XYZ file of C-alpha atoms in Angstrom:
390
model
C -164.036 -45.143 -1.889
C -161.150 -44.816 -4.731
C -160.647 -40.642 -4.257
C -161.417 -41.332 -0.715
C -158.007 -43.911 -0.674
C -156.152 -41.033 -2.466
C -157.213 -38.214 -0.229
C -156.302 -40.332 2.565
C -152.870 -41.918 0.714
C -152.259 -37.821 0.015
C -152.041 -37.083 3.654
C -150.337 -40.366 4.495
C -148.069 -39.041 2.176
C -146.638 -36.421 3.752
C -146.549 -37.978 7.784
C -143.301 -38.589 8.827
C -142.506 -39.082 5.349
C -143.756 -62.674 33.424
C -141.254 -60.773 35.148
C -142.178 -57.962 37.647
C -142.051 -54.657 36.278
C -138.870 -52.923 35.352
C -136.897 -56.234 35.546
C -134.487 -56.931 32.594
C -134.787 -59.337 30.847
C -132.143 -62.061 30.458
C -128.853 -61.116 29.389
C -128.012 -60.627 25.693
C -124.923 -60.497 24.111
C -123.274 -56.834 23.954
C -122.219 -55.858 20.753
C -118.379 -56.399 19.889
C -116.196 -53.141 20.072
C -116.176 -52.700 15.940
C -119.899 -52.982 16.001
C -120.585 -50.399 19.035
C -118.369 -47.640 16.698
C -120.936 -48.692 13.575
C -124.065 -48.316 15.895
C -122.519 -44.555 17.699
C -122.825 -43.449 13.807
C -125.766 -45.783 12.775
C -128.197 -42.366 12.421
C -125.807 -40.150 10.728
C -124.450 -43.651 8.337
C -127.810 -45.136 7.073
C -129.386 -41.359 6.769
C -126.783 -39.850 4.261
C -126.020 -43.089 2.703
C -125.267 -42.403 -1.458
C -127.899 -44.458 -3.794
C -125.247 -46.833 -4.515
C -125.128 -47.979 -0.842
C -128.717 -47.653 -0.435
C -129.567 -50.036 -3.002
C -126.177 -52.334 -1.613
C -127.424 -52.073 2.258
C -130.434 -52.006 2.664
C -131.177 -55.931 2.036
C -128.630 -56.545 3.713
C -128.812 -55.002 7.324
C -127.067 -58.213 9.060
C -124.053 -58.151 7.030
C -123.123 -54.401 8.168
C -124.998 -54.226 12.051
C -125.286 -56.739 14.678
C -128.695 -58.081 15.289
C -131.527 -60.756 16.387
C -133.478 -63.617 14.262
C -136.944 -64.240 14.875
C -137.286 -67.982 13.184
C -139.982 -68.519 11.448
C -142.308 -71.953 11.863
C -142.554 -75.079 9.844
C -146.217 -74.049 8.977
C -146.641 -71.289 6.716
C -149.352 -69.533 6.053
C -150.646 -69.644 2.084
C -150.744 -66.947 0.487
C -152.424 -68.371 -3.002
C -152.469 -66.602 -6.310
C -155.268 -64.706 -7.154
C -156.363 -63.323 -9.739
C -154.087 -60.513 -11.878
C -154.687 -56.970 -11.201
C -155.861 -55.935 -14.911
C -152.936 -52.884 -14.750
C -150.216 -52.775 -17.711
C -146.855 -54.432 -16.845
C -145.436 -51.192 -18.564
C -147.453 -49.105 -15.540
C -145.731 -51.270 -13.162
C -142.366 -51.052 -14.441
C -142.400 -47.169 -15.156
C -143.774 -47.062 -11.190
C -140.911 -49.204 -9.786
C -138.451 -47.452 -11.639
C -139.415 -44.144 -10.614
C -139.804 -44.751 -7.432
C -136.364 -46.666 -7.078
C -138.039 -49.639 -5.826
C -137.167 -53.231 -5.241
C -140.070 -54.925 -4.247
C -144.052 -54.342 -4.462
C -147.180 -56.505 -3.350
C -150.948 -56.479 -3.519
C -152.923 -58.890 -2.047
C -156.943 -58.651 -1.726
C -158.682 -61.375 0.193
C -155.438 -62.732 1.199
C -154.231 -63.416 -2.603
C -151.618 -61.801 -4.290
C -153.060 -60.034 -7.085
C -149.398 -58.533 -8.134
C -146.231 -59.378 -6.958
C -142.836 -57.864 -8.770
C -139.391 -57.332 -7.779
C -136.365 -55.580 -9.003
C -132.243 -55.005 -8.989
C -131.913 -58.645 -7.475
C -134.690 -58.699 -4.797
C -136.278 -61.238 -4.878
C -138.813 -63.825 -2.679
C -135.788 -65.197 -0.809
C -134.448 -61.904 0.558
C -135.200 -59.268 3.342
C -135.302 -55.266 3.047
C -135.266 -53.228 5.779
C -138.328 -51.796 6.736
C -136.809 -47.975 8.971
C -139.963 -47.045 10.529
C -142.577 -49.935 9.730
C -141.167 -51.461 12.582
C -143.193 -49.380 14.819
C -146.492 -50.829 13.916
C -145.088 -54.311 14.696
C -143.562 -52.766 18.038
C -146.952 -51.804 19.294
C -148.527 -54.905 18.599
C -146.284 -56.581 20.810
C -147.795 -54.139 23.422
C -151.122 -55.778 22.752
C -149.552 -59.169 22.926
C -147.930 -58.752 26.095
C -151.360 -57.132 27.482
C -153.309 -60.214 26.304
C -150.526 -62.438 27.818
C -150.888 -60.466 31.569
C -147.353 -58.884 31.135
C -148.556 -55.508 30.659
C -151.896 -54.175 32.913
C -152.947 -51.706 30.683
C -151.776 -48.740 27.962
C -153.395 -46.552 30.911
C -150.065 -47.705 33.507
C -147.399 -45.351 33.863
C -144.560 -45.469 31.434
C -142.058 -45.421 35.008
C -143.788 -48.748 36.528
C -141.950 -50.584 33.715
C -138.928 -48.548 32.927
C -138.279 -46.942 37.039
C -134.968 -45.854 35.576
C -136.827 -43.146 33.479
C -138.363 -41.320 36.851
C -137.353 -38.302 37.849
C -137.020 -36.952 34.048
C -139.672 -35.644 31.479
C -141.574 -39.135 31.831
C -142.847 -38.401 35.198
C -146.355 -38.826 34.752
C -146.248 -40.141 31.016
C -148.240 -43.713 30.146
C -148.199 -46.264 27.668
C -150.839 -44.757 25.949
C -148.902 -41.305 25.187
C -145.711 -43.620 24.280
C -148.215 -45.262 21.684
C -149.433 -42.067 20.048
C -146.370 -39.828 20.513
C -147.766 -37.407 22.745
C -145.632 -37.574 25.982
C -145.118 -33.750 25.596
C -141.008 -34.790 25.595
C -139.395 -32.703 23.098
C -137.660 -34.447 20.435
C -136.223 -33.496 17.013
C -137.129 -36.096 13.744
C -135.398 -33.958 11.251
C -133.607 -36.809 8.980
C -131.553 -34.074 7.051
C -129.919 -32.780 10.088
C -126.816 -34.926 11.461
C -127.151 -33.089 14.544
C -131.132 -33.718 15.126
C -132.332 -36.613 18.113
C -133.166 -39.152 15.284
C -129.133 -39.055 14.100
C -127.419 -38.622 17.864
C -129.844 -41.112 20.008
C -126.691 -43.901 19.445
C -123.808 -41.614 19.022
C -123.299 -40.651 22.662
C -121.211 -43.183 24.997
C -123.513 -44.741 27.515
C -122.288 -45.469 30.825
C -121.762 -49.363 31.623
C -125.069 -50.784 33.130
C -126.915 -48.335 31.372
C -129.541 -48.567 28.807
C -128.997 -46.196 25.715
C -132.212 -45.902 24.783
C -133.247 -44.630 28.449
C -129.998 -42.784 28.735
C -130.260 -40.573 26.003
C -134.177 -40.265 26.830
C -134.444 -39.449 29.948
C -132.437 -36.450 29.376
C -134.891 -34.856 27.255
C -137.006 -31.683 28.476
C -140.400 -31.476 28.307
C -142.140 -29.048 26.132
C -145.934 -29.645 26.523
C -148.211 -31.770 29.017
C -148.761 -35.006 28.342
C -151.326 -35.963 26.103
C -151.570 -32.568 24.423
C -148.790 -32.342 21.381
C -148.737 -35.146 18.408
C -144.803 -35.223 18.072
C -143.207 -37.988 15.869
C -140.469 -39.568 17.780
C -138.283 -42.689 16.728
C -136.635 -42.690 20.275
C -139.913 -43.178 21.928
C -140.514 -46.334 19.875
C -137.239 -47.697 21.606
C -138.533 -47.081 24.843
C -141.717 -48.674 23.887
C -139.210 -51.793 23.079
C -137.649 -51.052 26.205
C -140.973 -51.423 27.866
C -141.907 -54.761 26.090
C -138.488 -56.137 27.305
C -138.739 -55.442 30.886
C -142.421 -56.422 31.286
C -142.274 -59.966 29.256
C -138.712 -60.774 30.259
C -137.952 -61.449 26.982
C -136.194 -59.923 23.745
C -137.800 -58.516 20.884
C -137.033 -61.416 18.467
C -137.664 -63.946 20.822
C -140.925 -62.259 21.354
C -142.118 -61.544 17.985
C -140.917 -65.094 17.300
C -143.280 -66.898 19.626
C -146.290 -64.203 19.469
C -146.563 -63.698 15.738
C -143.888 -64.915 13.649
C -144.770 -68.858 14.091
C -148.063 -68.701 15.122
C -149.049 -66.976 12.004
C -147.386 -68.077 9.692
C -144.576 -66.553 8.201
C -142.522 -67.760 5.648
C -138.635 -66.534 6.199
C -136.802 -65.571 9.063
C -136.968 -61.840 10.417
C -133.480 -59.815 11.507
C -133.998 -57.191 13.788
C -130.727 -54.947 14.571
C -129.926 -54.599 17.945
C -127.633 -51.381 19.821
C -124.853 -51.643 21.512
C -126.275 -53.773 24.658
C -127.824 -56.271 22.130
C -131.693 -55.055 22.559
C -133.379 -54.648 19.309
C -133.981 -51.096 18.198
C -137.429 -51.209 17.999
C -138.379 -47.984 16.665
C -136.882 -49.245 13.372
C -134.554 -51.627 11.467
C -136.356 -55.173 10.964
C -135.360 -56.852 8.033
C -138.143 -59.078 6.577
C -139.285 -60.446 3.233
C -141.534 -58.600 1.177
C -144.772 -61.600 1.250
C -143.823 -61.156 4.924
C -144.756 -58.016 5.040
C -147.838 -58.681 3.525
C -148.464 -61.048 6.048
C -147.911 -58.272 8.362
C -150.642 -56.161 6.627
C -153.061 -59.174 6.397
C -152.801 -59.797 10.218
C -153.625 -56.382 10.890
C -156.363 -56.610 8.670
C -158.143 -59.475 10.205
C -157.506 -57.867 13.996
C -154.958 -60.418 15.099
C -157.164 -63.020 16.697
C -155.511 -64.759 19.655
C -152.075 -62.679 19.098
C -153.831 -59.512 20.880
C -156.849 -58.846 22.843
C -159.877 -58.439 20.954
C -160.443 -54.922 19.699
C -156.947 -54.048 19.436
C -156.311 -53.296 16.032
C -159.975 -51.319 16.078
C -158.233 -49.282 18.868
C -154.319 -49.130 17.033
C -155.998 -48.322 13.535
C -157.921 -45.496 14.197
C -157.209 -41.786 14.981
C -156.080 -42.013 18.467
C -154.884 -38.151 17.999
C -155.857 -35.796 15.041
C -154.091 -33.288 12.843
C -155.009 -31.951 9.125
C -155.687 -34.935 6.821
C -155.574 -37.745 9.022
C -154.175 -38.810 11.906
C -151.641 -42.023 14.177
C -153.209 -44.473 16.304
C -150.475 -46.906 18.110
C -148.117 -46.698 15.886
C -150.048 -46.545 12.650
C -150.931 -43.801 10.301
C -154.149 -43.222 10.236
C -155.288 -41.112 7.113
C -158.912 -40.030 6.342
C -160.617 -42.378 4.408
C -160.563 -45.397 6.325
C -157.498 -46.496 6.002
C -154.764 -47.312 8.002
C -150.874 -47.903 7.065
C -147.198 -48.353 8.729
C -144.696 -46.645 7.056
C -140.783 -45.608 7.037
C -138.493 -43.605 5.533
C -136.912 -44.271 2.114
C -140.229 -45.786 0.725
C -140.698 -48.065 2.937
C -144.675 -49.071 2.949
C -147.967 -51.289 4.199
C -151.104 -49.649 3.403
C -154.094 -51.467 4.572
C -157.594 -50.934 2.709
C -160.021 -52.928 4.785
C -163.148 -51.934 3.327
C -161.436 -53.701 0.217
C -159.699 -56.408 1.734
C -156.545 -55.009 0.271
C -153.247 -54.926 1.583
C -150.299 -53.166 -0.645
C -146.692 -52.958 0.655
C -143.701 -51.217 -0.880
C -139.782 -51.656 -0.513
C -137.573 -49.424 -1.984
C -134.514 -46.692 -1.714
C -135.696 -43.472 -2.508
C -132.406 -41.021 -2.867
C -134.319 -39.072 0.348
C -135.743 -40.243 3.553
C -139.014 -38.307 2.650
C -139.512 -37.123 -0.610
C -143.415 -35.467 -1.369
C -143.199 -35.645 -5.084
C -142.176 -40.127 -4.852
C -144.878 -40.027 -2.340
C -147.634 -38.757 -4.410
C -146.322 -40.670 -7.298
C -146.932 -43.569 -5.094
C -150.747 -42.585 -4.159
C -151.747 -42.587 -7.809
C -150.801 -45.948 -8.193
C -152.382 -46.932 -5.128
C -155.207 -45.304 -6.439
C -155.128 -47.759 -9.564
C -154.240 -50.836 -7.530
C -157.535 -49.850 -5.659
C -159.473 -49.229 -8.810
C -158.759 -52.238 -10.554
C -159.200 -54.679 -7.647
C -162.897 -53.451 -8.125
C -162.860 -54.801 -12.022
């Protein structure tokens, strides 16, 4: 199972290194003039960030963008200590170093088996997670399925978000939102300021308007749907959008009563919001680094009574296929059985079930991607999964 984790980890590696339908829910508060200028350049600003700000913004995302708290309970869910993994503090160190990293977790059985942090981190703060958000996005879709908000993943994306028909989501469902293959074309390139990842917030959006489904819906299509696996940020968002409309609730306060209290988490989550005050839900929720782990661990035991049975069998396994591996709802799904959220600047929850490990990553790599910090980072996944058989 080891070289199977690291042939798996390899391709992981280099992936993208009840209210009726379509009714908003309640109001939120629009962001203030100042923060709708920081949210126009929000792409463009966090991509080409120096190191220096990296390491300054990234833990903390609510001093510099407006945002949403989902409170955490009174009850929190244990996470004991177990026994240390039997790797060399010195491996550790030289691993968090290289790979500019802040904060890094194991657990296996639902104990932490390593736990370190760095350059001030520590159990008390939040990082921001870019594209892990996803995977916590589509679980709300199996929430709000479970809860009767949401018929199926089979229901046209336009019975929840009408304001999209008419454009290149004609004929699109919640299933192709899920896997990225509405056949909408779309452009993830994080080194370009001029790509759809940078611009989706720097256009004005009309009042009334949602600027997620503005700047979608004006998209052409470049493939049926269902055919092409095409990584897209934006269509995260709508999936938020989706969630939104069909619960009648926000993102936060969602998350809040779905997961965040009823399992157990131990510090409050931020999740930045655009310029109407929805949560960007294709990235940007700032959460502590045992919280993440708690993430990983919920995933791992298939979310009982947060989504309908059989939904993380369904969201953790190759939904669509490519060389090495393949993405579920919102999860990587690399060969070798298992499954893993990730985002850009080494941002990471890798989920081993067949070992009952769970390993998550925070960090500011000097590049959104970056193939030789991402193999660096399978090897020692590699050793965290060879020692936690000693």
């Amino acid at each position: 199972m080891m070289r199977a984790w690291g042939v798996a980890l390899g391709a992981l590696a280099l992936a993208g290194c009840a209210a009726g339908a379509g009714t908003p829910p309640p109001a939120t508060q629009a962001a203030a003039p100042q923060d709708v200028a920081k949210l126009r350049q929000v792409g463009a600003a966090v991509l080409f960030w120096s190191q220096e700000e990296r390491f300054k913004n990234f833990p903390a995302m609510e001093t510099i963008f407006p945002g949403t708290t989902a409170k955490a309970g009174r009850k929190v869910r244990a996470l004991p200590k177990g026994a240390p993994l039997p790797i060399a503090e010195a491996d550790v160190s030289a691993f968090m170093t290289a790979q500019n990293m802040t904060g890094l977790l194991v657990l296996q059985d639902g104990k932490v088996r390593l736990e370190r942090y760095a350059r001030g981190y520590g159990p008390e703060g939040r990082w921001t997670s870019f594209s892990v958000a996803k995977s916590v996005t589509s679980t709300l879709v199996g929430a709000a399925i479970k809860d009767g908000y949401i018929k199926s993943i089979d229901d046209p994306v336009t019975r929840y978000i009408p304001d999209l028909a008419g454009a290149g989501y004609d004929g699109v469902t919640i299933r192709q939102l899920l896997t990225m293959t509405s056949g909408v074309k779309w452009n993830e390139d994080y080194t370009n300021p001029n790509s759809d990842v940078a611009r989706m917030f720097a256009e004005a959006v009309p009042a009334g308007q949602d600027p997620t489904v503005f700047y979608m819906r004006k998209l052409p299509r470049e493939s049926d749907p269902g055919v092409k696996f095409v990584y897209k940020t934006g269509e995260t968002n709508l999936i938020g959008v989706l969630v939104r409309r069909a619960t009648g609730k926000s993102l936060s306060a969602y998350l809040e009563e779905k997961i965040w209290k009823p399992y157990g988490m131990e510090r409050d989550a931020f999740w930045m919001t655009d310029q109407t005050g929805a949560e960007v839900s294709g990235c940007c929720l700032s959460v502590s680094l045992r919280d993440y782990g708690r993430i990983g661990q919920m995933a791992l035991e298939g979310g009982k009574g947060i989504v309908p049975a059989g939904w993380f069998a369904d969201a953790t396994k190759a939904q669509v296929s490519f060389p090495g591996g393949g993405y579920g709802y919102q999860w990587w799904v690399p060969a070798g059985g298992i499954f893993a959220a990730q985002g850009i600047f080494g941002q990471s929850i890798i989920v081993d079930p067949a070992n009952k490990l769970v390993m998550v990553t925070s960090a500011a790599w000097p590049r959104a991607s970056d193939r030789a910090l991402a193999q660096e980072r399978l090897a020692f996944a590699m050793k965290v999964q060879a020692a936690a058989k000693e």
